[in-house]
Tab-separated table of C-alpha atoms in Angstrom:
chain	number	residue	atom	x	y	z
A	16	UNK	CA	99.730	39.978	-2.019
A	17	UNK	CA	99.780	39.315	1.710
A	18	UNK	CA	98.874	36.241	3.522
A	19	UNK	CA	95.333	37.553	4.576
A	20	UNK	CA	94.159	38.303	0.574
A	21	UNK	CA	95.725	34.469	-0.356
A	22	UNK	CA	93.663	32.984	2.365
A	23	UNK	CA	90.350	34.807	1.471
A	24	UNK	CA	91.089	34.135	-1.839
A	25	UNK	CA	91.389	30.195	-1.215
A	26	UNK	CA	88.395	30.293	0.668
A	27	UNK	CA	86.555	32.830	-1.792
A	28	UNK	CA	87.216	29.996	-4.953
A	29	UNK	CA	85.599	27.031	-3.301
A	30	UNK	CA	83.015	28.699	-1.432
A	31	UNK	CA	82.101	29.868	-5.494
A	32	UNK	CA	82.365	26.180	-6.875
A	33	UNK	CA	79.790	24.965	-4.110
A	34	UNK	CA	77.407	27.603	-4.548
A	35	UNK	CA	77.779	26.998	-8.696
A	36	UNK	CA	76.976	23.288	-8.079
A	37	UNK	CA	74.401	24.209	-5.726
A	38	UNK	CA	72.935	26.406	-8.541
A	39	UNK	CA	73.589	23.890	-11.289
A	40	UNK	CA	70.977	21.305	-8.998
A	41	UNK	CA	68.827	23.460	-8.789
A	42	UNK	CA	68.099	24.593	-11.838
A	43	UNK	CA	68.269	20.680	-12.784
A	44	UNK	CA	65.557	19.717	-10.811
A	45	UNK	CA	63.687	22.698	-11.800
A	46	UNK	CA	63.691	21.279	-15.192
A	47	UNK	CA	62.930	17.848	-14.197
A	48	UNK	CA	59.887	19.136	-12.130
A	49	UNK	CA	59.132	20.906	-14.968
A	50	UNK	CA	59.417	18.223	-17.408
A	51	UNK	CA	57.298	16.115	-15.129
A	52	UNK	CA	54.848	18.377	-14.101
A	53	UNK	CA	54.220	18.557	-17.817
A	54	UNK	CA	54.124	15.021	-18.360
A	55	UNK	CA	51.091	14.613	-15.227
A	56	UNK	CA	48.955	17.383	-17.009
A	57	UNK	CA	49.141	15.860	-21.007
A	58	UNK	CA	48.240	12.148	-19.047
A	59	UNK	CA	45.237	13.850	-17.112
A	60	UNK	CA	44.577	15.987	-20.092
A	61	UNK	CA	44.822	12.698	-21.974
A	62	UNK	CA	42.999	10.473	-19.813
A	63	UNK	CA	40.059	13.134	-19.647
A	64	UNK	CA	39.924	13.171	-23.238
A	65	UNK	CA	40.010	9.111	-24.031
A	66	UNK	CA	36.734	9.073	-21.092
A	67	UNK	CA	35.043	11.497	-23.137
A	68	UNK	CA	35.878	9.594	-26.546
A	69	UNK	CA	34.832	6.278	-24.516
A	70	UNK	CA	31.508	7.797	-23.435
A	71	UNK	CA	30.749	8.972	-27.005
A	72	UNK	CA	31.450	5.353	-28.254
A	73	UNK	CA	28.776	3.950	-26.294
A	74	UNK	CA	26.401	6.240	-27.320
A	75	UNK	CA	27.744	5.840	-30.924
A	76	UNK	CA	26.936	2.130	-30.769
A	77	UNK	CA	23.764	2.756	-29.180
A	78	UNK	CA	22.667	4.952	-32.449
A	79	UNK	CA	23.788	2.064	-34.401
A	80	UNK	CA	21.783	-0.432	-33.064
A	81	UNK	CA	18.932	2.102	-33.136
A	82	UNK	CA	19.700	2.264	-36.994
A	83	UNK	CA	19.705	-1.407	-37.622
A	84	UNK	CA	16.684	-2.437	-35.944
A	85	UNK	CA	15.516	0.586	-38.245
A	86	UNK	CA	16.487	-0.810	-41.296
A	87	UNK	CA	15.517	-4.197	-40.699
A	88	UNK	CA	12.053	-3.213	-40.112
A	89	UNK	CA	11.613	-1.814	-42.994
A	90	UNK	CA	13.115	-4.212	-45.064
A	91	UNK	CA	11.393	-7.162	-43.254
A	92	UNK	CA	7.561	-5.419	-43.342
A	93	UNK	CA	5.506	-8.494	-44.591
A	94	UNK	CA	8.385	-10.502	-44.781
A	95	UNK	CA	10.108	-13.234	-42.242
A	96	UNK	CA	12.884	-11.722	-40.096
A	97	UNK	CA	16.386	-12.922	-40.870
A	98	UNK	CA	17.657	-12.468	-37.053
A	99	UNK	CA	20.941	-10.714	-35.638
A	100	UNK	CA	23.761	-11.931	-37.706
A	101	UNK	CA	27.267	-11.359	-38.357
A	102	UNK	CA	26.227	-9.299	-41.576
A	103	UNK	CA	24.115	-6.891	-39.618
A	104	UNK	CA	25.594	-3.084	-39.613
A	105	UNK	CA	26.539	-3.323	-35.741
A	106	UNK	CA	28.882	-6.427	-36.476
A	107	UNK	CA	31.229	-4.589	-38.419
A	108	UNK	CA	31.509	-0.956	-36.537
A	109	UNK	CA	34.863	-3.034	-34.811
A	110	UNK	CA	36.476	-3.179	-38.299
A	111	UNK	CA	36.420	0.604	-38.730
A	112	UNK	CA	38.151	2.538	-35.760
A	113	UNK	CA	37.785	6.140	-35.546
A	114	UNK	CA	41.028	8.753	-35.539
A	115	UNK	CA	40.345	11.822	-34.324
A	116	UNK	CA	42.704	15.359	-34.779
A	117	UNK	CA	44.312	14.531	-31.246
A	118	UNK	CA	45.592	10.902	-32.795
A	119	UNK	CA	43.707	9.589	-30.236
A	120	UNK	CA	41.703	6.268	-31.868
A	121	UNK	CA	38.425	5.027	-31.153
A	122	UNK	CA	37.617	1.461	-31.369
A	123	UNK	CA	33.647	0.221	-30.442
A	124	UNK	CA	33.030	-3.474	-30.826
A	125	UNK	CA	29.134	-4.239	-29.933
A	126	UNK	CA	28.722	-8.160	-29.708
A	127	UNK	CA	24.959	-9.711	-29.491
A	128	UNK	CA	24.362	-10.971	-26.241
A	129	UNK	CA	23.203	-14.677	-27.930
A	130	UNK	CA	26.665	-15.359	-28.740
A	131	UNK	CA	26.935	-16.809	-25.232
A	132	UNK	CA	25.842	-18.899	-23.057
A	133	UNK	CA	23.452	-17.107	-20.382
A	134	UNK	CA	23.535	-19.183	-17.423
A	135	UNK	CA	20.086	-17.380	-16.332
A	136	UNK	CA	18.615	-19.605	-18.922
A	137	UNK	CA	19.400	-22.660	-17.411
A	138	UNK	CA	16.532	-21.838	-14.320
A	139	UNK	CA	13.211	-20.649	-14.765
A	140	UNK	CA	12.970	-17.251	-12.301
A	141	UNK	CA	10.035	-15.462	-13.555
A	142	UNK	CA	9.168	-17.200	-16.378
A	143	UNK	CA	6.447	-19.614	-15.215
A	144	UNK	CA	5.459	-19.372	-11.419
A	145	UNK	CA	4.692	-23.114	-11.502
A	146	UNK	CA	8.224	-23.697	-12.120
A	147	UNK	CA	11.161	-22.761	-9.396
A	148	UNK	CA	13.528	-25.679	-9.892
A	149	UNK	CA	16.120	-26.082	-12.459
A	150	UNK	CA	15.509	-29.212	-14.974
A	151	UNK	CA	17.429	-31.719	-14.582
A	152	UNK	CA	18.902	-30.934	-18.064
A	153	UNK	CA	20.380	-28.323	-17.020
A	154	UNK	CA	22.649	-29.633	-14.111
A	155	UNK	CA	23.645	-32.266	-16.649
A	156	UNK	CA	24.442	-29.214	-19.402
A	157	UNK	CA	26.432	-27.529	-16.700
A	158	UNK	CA	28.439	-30.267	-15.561
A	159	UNK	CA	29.066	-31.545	-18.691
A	160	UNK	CA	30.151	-27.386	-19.375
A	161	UNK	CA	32.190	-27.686	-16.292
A	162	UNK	CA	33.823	-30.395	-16.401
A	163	UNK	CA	35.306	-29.318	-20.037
A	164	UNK	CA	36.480	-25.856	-18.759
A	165	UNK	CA	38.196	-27.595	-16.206
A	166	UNK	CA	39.907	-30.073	-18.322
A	167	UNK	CA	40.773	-27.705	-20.710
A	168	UNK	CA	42.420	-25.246	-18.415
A	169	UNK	CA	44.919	-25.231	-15.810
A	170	UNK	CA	42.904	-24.251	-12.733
A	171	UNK	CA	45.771	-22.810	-9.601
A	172	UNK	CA	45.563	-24.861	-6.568
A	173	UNK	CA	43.815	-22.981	-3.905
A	174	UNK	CA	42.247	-25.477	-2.119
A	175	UNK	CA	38.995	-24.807	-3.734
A	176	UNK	CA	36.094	-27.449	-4.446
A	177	UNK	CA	36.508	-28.448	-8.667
A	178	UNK	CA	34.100	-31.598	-8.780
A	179	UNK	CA	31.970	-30.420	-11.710
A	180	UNK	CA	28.490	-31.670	-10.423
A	181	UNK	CA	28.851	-30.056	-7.447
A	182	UNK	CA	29.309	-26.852	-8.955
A	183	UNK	CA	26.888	-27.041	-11.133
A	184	UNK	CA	23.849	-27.592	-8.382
A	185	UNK	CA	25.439	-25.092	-6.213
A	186	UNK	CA	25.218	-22.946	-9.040
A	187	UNK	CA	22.030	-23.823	-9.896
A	188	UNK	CA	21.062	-23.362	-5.799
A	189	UNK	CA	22.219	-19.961	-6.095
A	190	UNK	CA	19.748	-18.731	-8.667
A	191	UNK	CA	16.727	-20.477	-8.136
A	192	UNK	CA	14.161	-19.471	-6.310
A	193	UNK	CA	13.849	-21.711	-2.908
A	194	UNK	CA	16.386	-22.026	-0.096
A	195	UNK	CA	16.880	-25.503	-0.606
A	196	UNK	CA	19.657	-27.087	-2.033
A	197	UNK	CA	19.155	-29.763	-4.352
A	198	UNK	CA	20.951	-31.741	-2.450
A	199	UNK	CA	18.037	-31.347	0.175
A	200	UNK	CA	20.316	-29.256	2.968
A	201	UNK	CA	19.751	-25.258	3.111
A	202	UNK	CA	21.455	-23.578	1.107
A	203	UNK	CA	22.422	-21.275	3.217
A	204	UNK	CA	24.634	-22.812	5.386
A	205	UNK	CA	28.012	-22.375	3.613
A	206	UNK	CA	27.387	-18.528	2.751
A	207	UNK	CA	26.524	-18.118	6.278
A	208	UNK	CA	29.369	-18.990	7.380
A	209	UNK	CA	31.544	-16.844	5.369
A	210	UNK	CA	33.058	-13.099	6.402
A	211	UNK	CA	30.871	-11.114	6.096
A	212	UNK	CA	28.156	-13.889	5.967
A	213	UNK	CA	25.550	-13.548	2.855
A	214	UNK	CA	22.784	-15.708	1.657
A	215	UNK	CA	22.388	-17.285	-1.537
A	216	UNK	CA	21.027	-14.526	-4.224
A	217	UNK	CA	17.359	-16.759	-5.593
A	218	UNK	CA	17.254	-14.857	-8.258
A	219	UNK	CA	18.981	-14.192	-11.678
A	220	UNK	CA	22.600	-13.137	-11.864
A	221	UNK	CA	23.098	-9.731	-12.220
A	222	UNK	CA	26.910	-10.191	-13.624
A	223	UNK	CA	29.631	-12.298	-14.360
A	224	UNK	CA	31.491	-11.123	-11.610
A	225	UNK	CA	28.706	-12.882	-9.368
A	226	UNK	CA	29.575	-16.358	-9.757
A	227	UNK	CA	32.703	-15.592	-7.664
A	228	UNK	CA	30.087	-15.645	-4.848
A	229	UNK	CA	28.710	-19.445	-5.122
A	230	UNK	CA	30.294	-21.996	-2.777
A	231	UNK	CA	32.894	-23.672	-4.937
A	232	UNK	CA	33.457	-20.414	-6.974
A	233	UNK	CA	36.243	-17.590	-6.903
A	234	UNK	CA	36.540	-15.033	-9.031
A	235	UNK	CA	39.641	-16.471	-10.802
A	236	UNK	CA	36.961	-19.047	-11.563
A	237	UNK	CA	34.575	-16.110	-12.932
A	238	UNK	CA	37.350	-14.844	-15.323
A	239	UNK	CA	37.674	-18.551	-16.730
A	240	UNK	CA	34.057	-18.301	-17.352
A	241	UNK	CA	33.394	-14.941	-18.871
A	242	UNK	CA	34.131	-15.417	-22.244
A	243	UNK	CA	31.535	-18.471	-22.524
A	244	UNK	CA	29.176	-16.819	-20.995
A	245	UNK	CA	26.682	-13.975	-20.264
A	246	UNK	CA	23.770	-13.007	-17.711
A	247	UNK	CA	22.087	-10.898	-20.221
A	248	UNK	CA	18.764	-10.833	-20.685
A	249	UNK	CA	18.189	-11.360	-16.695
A	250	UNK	CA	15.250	-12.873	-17.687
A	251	UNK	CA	14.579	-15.470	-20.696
A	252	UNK	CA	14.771	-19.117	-21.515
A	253	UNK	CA	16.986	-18.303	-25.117
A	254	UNK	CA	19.870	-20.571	-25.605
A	255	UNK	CA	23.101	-19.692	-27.832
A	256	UNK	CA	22.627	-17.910	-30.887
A	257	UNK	CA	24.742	-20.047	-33.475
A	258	UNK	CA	24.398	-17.090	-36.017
A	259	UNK	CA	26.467	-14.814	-33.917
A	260	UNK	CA	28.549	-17.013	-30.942
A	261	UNK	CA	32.525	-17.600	-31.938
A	262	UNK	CA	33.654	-20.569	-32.065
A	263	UNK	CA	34.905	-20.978	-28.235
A	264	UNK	CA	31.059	-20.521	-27.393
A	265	UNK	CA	29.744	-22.920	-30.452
A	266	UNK	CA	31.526	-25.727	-28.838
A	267	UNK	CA	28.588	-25.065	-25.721
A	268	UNK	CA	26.242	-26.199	-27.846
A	269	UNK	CA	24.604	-29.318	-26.311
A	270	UNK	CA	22.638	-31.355	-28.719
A	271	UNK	CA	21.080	-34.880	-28.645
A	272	UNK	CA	18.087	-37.160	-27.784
A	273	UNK	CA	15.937	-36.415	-25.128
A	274	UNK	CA	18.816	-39.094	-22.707
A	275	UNK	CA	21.341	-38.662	-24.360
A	276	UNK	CA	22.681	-35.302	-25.016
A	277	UNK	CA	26.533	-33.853	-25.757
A	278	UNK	CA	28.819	-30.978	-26.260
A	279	UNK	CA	29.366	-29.982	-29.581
A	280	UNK	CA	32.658	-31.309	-31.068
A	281	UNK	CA	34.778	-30.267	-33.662
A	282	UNK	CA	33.630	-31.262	-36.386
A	283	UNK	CA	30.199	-29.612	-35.719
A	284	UNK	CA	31.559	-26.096	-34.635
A	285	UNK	CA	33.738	-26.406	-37.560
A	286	UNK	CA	30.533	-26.979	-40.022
A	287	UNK	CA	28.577	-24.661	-38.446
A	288	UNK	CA	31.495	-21.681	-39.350
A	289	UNK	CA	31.440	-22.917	-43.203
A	290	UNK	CA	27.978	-22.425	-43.070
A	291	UNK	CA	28.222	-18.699	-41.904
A	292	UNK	CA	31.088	-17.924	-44.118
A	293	UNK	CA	29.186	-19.295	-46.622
A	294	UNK	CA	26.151	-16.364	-46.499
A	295	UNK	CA	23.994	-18.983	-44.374
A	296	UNK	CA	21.824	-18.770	-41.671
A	297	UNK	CA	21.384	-21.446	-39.597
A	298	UNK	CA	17.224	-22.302	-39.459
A	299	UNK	CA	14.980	-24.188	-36.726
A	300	UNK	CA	12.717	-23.749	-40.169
A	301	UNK	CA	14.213	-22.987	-43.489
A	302	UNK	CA	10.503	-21.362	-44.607
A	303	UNK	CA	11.828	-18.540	-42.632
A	304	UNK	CA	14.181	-17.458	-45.302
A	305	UNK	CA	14.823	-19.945	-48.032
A	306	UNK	CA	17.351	-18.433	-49.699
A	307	UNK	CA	19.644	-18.218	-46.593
A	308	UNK	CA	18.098	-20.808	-44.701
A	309	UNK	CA	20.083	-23.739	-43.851
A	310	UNK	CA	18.167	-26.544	-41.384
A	311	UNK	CA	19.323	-26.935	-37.854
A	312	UNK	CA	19.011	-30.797	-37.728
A	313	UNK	CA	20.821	-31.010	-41.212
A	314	UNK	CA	23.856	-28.913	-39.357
A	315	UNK	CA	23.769	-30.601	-36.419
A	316	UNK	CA	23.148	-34.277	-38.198
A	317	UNK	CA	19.984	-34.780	-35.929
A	318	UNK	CA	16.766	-36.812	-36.531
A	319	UNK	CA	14.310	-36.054	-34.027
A	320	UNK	CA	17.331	-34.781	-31.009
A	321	UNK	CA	17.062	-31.043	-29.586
A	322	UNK	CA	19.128	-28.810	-28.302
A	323	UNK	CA	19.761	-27.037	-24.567
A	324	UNK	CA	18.988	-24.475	-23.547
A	325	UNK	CA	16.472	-24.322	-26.919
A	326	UNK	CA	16.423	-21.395	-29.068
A	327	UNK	CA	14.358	-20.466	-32.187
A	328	UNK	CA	16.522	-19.769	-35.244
A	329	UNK	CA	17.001	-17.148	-36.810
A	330	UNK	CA	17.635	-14.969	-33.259
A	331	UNK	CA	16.031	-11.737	-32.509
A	332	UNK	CA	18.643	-9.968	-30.457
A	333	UNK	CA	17.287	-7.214	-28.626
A	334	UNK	CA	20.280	-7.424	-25.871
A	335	UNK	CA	24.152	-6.225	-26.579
A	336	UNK	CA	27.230	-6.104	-24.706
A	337	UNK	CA	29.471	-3.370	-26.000
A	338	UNK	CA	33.067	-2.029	-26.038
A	339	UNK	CA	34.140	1.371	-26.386
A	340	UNK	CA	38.065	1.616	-26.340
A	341	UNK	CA	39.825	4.900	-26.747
A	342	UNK	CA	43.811	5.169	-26.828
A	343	UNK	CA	45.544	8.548	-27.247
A	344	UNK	CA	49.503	8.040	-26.905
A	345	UNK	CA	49.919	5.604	-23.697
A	346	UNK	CA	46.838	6.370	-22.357
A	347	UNK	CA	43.866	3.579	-22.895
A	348	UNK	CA	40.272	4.006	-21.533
A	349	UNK	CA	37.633	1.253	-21.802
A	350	UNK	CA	34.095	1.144	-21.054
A	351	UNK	CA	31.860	-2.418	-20.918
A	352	UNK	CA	28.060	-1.693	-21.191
A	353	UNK	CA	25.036	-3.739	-22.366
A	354	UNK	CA	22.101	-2.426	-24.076
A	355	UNK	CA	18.699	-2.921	-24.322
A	356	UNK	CA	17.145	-1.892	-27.586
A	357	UNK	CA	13.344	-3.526	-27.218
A	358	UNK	CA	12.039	-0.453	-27.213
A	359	UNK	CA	12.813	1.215	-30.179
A	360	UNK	CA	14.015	4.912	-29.917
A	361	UNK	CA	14.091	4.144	-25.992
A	362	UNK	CA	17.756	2.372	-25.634
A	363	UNK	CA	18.251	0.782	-22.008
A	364	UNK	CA	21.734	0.821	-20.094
A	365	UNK	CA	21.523	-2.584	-18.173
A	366	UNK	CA	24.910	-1.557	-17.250
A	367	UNK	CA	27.863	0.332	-17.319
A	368	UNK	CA	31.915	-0.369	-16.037
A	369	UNK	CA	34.539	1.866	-16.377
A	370	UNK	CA	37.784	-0.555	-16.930
């Protein structure tokens, strides 16, 4: 072999190794692009299919409302209604999640709207036109509510306003119906000067989310409030249903003598759940159901006291927040809607967030 054929042969050996490697990476990230490409079209297959199962939960828990308002008016004709408890049908869908072929699981938890606190309640928009300022019951409810949320929780420190009275009227401001705070300034004159200015809503909240918007608020604020309370119906003067409300939302319940009323403790929340898990219902008038009944002022140790915001016992929910979760491997769709079943066959979406 002569000196040309050794040289093209030592250039001929590495110029195959580099082309080999060159080969070797791409064929790896051929795979890899494969392997992810595949990966992207099972999670948007996926995520299409857990928004489709999430849908059809809503409308599943819409059909079982439908079916126990149904049932109970048949099995109440000529009788006193019992009101939305834990035992009705649509309080234990949550315990039985669906699995479909896919795996993917379905799990719809409806909760009655009574089983917190709406803050609408506390002012009385469109209720009685002689009345468009909040009691004065109600900005000592809220501050008293307040001012335990704050205690109870450690609140960041953003600067933000956390005197509990304050809060409360400015809450208070922002729903009712006038422009002036009670207080006596305009309301108006913080929001104004915010970017973008806004002006105070006078009216009844439309969601959670919109107490982030009152002066003293935020919406870390909001979050601390939302399992307490509600905004559903817009409308209404009910207070908390203590048939359906967990235990977090019993201890709301604000009870007492015309002067002299307080926050549920304890001991109460705690008698009031023996109660339930007995088979009771808890009765402004035990002639409602006698068998089941069990009187409010006996639960709540009262003579001649109340309660705020008042309610009627047994509760006749017509107003439900539901759930509709659907999972399918790593993929988890939710859905938040409330639902208005007062008209029978006619179900109402209040509203309606993708999460």
């Amino acid at each position: 072999m002569n000196i040309v054929d050794r040289r093209r042969r030592g250039v001929v050996l590495p110029l195959v190794l580099i082309i080999g490697m060159m080969l070797s990476a791409a064929i790896v990230s051929f795979v890899r692009r494969a392997v992810v490409d595949k990966f992207v079209v099972d999670n948007r297959s996926g995520a299409a299919e857990a928004a489709a199962l999430a849908r059809g939960g809503v409308q599943l828990a819409i059909a079982v409302l439908f079916e126990d308002q149904f049932q109970k008016r048949i099995a109440e004709q000529g009788a006193e209604s019992t009101g939305t408890s834990l035992d009705d049908l649509w309080a234990r869908l949550a315990a039985s999640p669906l699995t479909m072929e896919s795996g993917a699981v379905l799990t719809v938890r409806i909760q009655d709207s009574g089983a917190r606190l709406n803050l609408n309640a506390l002012v009385p928009v469109g209720l009685n036109e002689s009345e468009t300022e909040p009691s004065d019951e109600a900005e000592e409810f809220l501050t008293d509510l307040l001012e335990r949320l704050i205690e109870n929780n450690e609140l960041p420190e953003d600067g933000q306003l956390r005197e509990p009275r304050e809060l409360a009227r400015n809450l208070l401001d922002y729903i009712d119906v006038d422009e002036v705070s009670r207080s006596g300034q305009n309301e108006n004159d913080y929001y104004q000067l915010q970017d973008p200015p806004y002006v105070a809503a006078n009216r009844p909240l439309l969601s959670v989310d919109e107490i982030a918007m009152v002066e003293g608020f935020d919406s870390k604020f909001a979050d601390l409030m939302r399992p307490y309370v509600t905004v559903h119906p817009l409308v209404g003067d009910s207070g908390i249903n203590f048939n359906t409300a967990p235990p977090h939302v019993l201890s709301l319940i604000y009870y007492g003598d015309a002067t002299d009323k307080v926050l549920a403790d304890a001991d109460l929340v705690k008698r009031i759940i023996e109660k339930r898990d007995a088979g009771s219902l808890i009765c402004t008038e035990t002639e409602r159901a006698p068998e089941k009944c069990v009187g409010l002022n006996e639960v709540l140790e009262l003579g001649e006291g109340s309660v705020f915001p008042p309610i009627d016992l047994p509760a006749d929910s017509l107003v439900f927040e539901v759930v509709s979760e659907a999972r399918l491997n790593d993929v988890v769709y939710s859905i938040e809607a409330v639902v208005d079943v007062s008209d029978g066959p006619n179900p109402r979406l209040l509203s309606w967030r993708a999460l």
